XYZ file of C-alpha atoms in Angstrom:
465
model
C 0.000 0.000 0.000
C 1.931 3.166 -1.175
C 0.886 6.918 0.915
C -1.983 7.011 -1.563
C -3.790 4.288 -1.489
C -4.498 5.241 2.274
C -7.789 7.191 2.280
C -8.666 9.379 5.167
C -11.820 11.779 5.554
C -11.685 15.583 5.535
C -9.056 15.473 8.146
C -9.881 18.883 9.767
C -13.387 17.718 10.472
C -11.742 14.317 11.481
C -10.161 16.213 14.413
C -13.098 18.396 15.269
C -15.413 15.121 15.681
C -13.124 12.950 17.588
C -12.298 15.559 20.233
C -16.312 16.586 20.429
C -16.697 14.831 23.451
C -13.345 16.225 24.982
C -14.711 19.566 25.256
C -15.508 19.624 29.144
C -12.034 17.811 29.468
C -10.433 21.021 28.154
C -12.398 24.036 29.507
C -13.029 22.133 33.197
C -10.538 21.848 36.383
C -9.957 18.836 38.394
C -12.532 20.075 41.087
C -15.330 20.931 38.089
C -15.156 25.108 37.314
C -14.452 26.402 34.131
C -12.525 29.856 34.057
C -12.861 32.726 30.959
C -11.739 31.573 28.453
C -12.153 28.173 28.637
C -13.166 28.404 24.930
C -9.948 29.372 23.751
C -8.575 26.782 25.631
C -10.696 24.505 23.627
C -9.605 26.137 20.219
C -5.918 25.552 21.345
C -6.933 21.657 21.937
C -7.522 21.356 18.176
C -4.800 23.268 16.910
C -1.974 21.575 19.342
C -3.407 17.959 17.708
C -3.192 19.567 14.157
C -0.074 20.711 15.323
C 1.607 17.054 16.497
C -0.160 15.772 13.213
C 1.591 17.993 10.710
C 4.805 16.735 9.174
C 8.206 17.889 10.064
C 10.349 17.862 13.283
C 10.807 20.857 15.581
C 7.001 20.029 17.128
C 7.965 22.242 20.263
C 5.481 24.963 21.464
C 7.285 27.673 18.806
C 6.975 24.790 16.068
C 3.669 23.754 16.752
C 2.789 27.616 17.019
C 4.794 28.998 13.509
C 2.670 25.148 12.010
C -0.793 26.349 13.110
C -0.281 30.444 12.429
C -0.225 30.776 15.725
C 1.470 33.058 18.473
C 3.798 30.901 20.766
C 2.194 32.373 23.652
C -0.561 30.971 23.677
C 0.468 27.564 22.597
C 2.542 27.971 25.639
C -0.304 28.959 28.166
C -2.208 26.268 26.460
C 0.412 23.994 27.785
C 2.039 24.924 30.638
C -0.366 26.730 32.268
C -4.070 26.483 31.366
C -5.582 24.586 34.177
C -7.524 21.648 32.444
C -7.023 18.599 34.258
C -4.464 16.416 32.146
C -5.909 13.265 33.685
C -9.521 13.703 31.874
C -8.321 12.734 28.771
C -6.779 9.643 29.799
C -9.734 8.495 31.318
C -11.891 9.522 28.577
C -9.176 7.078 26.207
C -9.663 4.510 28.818
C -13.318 4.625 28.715
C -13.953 5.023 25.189
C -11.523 1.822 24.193
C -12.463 0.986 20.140
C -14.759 -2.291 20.026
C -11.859 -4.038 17.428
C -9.593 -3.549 20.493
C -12.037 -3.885 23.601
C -12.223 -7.852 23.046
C -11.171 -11.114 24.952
C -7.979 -11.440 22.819
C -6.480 -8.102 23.928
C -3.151 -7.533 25.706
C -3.351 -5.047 28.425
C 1.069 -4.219 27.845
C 3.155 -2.235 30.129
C 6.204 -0.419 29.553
C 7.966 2.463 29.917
C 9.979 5.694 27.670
C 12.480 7.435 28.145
C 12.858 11.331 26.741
C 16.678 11.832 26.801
C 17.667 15.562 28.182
C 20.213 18.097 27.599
C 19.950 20.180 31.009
C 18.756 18.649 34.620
C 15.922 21.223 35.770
C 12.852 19.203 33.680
C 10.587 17.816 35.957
C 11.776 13.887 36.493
C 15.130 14.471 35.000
C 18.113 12.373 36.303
C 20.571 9.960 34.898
C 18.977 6.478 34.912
C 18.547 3.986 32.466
C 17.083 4.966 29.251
C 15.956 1.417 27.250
C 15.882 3.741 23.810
C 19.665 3.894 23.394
C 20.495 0.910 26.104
C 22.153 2.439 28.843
C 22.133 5.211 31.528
C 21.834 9.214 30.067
C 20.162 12.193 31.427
C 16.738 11.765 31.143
C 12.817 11.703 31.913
C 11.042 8.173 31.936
C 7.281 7.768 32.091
C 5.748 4.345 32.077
C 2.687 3.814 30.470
C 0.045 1.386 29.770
C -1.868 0.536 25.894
C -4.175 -2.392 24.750
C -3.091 -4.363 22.146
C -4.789 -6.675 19.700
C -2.711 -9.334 17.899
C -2.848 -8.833 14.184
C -4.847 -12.170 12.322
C -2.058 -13.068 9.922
C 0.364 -10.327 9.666
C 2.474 -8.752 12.998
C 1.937 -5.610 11.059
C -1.761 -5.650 11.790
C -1.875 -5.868 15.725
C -3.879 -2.686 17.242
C -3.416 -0.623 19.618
C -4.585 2.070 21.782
C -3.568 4.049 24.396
C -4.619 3.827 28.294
C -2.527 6.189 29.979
C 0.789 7.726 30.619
C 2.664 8.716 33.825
C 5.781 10.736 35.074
C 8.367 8.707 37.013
C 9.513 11.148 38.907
C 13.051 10.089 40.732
C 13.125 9.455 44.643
C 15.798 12.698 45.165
C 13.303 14.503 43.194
C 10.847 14.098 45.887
C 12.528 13.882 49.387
C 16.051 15.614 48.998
C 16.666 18.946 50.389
C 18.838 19.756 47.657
C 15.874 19.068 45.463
C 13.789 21.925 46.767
C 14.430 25.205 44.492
C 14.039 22.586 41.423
C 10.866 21.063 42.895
C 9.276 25.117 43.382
C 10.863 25.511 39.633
C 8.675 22.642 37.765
C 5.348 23.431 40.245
C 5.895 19.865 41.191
C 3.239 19.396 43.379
C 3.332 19.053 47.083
C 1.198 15.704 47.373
C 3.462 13.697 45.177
C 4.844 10.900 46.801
C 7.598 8.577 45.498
C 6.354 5.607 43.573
C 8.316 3.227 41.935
C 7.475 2.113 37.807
C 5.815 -1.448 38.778
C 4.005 1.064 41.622
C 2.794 3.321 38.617
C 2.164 0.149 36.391
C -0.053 -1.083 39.395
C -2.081 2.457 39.208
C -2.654 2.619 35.697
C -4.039 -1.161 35.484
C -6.032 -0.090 38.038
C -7.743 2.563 36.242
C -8.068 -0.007 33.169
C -9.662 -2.581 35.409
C -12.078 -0.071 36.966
C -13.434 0.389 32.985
C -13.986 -3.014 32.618
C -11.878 -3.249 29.641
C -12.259 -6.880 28.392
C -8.511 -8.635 28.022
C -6.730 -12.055 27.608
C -4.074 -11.209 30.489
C -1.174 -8.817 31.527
C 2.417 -8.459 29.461
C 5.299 -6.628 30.867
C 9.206 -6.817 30.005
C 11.971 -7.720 32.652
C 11.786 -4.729 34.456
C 8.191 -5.183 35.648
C 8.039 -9.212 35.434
C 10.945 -9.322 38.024
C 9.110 -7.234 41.070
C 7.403 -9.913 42.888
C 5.079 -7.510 44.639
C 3.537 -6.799 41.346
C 3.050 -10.147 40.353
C 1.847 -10.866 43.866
C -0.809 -7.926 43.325
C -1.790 -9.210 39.804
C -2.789 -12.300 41.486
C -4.656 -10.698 43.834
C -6.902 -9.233 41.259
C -6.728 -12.816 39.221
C -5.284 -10.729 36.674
C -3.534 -13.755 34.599
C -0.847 -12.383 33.272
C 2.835 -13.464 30.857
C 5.652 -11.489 32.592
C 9.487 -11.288 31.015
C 11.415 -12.767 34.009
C 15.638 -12.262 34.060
C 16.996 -15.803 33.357
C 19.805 -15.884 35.922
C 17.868 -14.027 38.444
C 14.265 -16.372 39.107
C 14.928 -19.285 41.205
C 12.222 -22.186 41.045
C 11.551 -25.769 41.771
C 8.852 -27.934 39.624
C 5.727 -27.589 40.316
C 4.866 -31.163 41.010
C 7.279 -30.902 43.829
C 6.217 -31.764 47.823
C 5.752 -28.857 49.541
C 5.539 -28.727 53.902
C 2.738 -26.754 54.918
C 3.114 -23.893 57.632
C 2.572 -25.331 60.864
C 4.738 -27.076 63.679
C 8.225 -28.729 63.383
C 8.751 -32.418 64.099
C 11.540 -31.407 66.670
C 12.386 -28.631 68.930
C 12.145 -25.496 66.890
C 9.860 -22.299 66.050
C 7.363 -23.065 63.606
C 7.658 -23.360 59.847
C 5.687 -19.766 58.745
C 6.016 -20.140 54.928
C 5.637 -23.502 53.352
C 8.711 -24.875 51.797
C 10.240 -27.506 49.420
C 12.347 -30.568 50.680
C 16.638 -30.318 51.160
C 16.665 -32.720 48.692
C 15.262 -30.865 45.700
C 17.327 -27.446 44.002
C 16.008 -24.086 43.101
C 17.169 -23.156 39.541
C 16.925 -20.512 37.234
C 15.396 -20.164 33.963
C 19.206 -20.491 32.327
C 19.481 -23.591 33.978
C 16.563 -25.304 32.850
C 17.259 -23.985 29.668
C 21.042 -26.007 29.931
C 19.621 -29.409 29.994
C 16.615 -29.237 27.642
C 17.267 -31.522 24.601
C 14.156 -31.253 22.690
C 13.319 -27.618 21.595
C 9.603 -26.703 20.147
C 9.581 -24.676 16.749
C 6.987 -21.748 16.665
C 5.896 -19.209 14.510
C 3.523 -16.834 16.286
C 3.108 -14.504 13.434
C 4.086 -12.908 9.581
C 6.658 -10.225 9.785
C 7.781 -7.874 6.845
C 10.751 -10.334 6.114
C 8.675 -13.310 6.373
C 7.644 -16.149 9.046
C 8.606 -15.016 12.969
C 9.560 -18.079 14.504
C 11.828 -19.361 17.348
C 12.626 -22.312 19.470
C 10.833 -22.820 22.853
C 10.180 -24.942 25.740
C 8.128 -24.462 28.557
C 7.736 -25.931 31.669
C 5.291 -26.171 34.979
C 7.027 -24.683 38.444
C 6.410 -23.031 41.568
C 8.410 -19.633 42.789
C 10.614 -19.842 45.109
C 10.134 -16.668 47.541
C 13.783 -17.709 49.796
C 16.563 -19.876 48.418
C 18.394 -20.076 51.788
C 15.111 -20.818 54.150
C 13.290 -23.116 51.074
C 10.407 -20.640 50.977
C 7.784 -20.994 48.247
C 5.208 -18.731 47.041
C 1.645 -19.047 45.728
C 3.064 -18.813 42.061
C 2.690 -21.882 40.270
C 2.262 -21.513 36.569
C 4.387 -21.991 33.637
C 7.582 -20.972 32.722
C 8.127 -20.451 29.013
C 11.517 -20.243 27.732
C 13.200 -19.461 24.361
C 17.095 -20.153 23.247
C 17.737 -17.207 20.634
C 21.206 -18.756 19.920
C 23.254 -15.959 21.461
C 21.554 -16.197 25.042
C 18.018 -17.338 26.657
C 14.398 -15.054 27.120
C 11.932 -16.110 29.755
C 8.043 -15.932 30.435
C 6.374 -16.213 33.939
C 3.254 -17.292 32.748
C 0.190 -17.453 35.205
C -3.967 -17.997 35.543
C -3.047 -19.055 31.729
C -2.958 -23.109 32.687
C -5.169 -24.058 29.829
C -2.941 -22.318 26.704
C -1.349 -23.952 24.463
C 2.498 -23.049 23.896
C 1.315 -21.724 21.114
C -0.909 -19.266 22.732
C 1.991 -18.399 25.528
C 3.977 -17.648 22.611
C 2.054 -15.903 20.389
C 0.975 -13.368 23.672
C 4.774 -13.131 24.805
C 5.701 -11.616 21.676
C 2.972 -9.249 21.998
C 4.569 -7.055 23.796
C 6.556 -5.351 20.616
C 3.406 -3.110 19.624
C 3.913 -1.283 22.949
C 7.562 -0.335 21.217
C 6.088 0.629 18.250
C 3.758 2.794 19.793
C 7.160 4.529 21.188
C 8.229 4.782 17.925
C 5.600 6.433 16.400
C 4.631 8.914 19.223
C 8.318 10.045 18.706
C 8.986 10.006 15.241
C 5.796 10.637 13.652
C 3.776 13.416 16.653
C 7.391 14.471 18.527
C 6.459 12.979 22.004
C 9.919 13.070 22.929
C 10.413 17.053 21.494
C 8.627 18.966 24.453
C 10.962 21.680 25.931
C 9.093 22.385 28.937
C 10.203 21.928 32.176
C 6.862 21.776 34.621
C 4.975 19.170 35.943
C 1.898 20.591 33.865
C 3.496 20.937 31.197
C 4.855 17.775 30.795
C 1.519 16.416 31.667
C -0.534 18.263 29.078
C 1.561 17.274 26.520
C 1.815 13.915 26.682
C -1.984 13.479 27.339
C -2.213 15.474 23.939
C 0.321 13.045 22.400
C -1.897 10.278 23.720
C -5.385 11.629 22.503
C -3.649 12.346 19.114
C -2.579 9.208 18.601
C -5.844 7.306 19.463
C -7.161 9.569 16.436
C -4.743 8.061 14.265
C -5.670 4.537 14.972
C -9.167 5.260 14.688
C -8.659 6.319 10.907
C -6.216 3.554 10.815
C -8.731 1.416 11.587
C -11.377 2.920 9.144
C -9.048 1.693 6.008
C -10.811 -1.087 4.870
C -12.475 -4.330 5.740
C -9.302 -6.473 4.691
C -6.769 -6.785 7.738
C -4.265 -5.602 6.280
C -3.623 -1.810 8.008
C -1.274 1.287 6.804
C 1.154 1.855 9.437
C 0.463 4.507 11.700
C 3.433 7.279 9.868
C 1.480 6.276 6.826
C -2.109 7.434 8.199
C -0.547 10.650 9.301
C 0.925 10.940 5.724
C -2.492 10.745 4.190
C -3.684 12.959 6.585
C -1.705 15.342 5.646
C -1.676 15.140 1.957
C -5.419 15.459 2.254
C -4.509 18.572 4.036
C -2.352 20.435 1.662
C -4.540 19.201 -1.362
C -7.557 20.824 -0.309
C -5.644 24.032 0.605
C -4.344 24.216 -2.825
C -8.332 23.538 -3.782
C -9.175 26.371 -1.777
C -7.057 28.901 -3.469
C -8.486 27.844 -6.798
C -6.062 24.768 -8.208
C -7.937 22.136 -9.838
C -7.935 18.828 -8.001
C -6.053 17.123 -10.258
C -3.175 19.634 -9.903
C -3.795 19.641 -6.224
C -3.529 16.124 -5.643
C -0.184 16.127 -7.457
C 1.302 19.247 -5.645
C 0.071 17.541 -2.222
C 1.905 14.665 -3.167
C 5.310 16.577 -3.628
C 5.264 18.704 -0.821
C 4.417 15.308 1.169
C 7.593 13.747 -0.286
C 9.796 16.868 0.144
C 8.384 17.943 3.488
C 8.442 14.605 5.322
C 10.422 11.091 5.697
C 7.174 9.160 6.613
């Protein structure tokens, strides 16, 4: 499918219909008042996504102003200072989830991104890990939280949509001293406390549980899948979930093994206050299992662009150990799914998902790559990542902007045809934008014909879509 095959509607009115029922989001605080001029508030909302959807990079408040033909000011007051409640759109995403995503065979995925920083006054900033460029920089991180939908026949046609976005803001940031002139700075607000990213990943599923949004289970990398308090919370809800594990770090014993009950000793002793697995039988790690497995399975879970995506995988039933040195087991009995990629081994803590098939693990672990994409694309294609503000609010509006503009690419995305196979989202904004410039040029009197074909090289010249 080449830029013009992919059709959109009058994309101005596009905008102005999906945000109709956004309007008390923008022109309404937190505690329900409006303020003057809440209605150009309003205006601003459309021109910022209009903004983020035009091509080009430079989408800072001056680029997103000089775009629109309008003064910087007031794209910055829009943004850093207009007191709409960033959280209402969010919720409004969360609540209004598409019915092609909102089904049994969506992926609620977790992750997080990282906006890599010149200076160390932005809200958040430190030097931590950033997963974009694979090791530690100055940066901001938010972790977020989208739905995804596996694609029928093509990885290319998974959907998804965004749930929600949030700040990790650094412990220093919130209890040092030395902190405090940066914290007045930003307007960081005095109620934040420190939360870790599984702690944030906790609150957003939260939000998508209280919506009732229908999914399969819970995917996370590593970095959540390793915090045992979030699996142990997961459970709790009877969220089922497939969790990247490290390989050398998980230590666990089969699941068929005896376990000893709480309860009193046979001897002289305190009693046993976590059940536990016999002196006989070793705790191992994913890598270890992985060692003396002789028979791998071959899968393919899906088509990518350079043909079938298959690997080799083995999975196997266990129990979590909670205390190598005291023989303490957990609750967490599921599988563990493993695959050898030749140069090292990925694993899968897999629970409330007994019935699957390997197949099904597999196709679900590998779900988590639209959640990258979605990275990807809120970069490269609406500059997520190009915000120079420093403030709390600021920050905040933006990326529930970003969020809200993106959903309104997938909904045209998704309005491309019956077939399943789907532009990609760069390719969506494209059209948009052709559309755009084409019935400009209409507007000042070029035929369509001519107009089409002008669109089309300003398109080419103006963008790397």
């Amino acid at each position: 499918m080449t830029g013009l095959d992919c059709r959109v509607r009058e994309p101005k009115l596009g905008i102005r219909r999906f945000l109709g029922p956004l309007r008390a989001a923008f022109t309404t605080r937190p505690d329900g008042s409006s303020w003057a001029r809440a209605n150009n508030t309003w205006q601003m909302a459309h021109s910022y996504v209009e903004g983020l959807l035009r091509p080009g990079n430079h989408k800072t408040l001056r680029g997103i102003g000089k775009r629109m033909g309008v003064h910087e000011d007031r794209v910055r007051r829009f943004i850093t200072q207009s007191p709409w409640n960033p959280t209402a759109p969010q919720e409004y995403l969360t609540q209004t989830v598409p019915s092609s995503i909102a089904t049994p065979e969506a992926m609620l995925l977790v992750d997080d991104v990282d906006f890599r920083k010149k200076g160390d006054h932005s809200v958040g900033v430190a030097r931590q890990y950033a997963g974009s460029i694979g090791k530690i920089d100055n940066c901001q991180i938010a972790v977020d939280l989208v739905a995804a939908v596996p694609g029928e026949a093509r990885n290319a046609d998974q959907v998804t949509w965004p749930l929600g976005m949030e700040l990790y803001v650094p412990r220093p940031w919130i209890e040092e001293d030395s902190y405090a002139d940066r914290r007045d700075e930003v307007g960081l607000p005095d109620d934040i406390e420190f939360r870790t990213k599984p702690e944030s990943a906790l609150e957003l599923l939260e939000r998508a549980r209280a919506a009732d949004i229908p999914h399969a289970c819970i995917g996370a990398d590593a970095g959540y899948g390793d915090d045992g308090e979030l699996r142990k919370q997961l459970r709790e809800w009877k969220e089922s979930y497939i969790l990247g594990v490290t390989p050398s770090e998980l230590r666990v014993v089969p699941a068929e093994t005896p376990i000893e009950p709480p309860g009193p000793t046979a001897g002289p002793g305190r009693p046993r206050t976590h059940p536990r697995y016999p002196e006989d039988v070793d705790a191992v790690s994913p890598s270890e299992i992985a060692d003396d497995v002789t028979e791998w399975a071959e899968v393919t879970w899906s088509e990518g662009t350079k043909g079938s995506l298959s690997g080799r995988f083995y999975r196997k039933r266990v129990r979590v150990v909670s205390n190598t040195q005291r023989r303490w087991v957990s609750d967490e009995e599921g599988w563990l799914l493993v695959e050898d990629r030749g140069d090292g081994i990925k694993a899968w803590l897999c629970w409330g998902v007994d019935e699957w098939s390997l197949e099904e693990l597999v196709e679900y672990a590998h779900l988590r790559w639209p959640i990258e994409q979605f990275h990807r694309d809120a970069k490269q294609v609406l500059g997520m990542d190009q915000f120079e503000g420093r403030t709390w609010t600021g920050w905040n509006h933006h990326a529930s902007v970003v969020l809200l503009t993106y959903a309104f690419l997938v909904t045209e995305r998704a309005a491309q045809g019956a077939d399943a196979r789907l532009p990609p989202i760069s390719q969506v904004a494209r059209a948009m934008n052709h559309e755009m410039v084409a019935r400009t040029a209409e507007a000042e009197g070029v035929d369509p014909e001519t107009a089409q074909r002008v669109a089309a090289a300003i398109i080419r010249g103006f963008t790397d879509w």
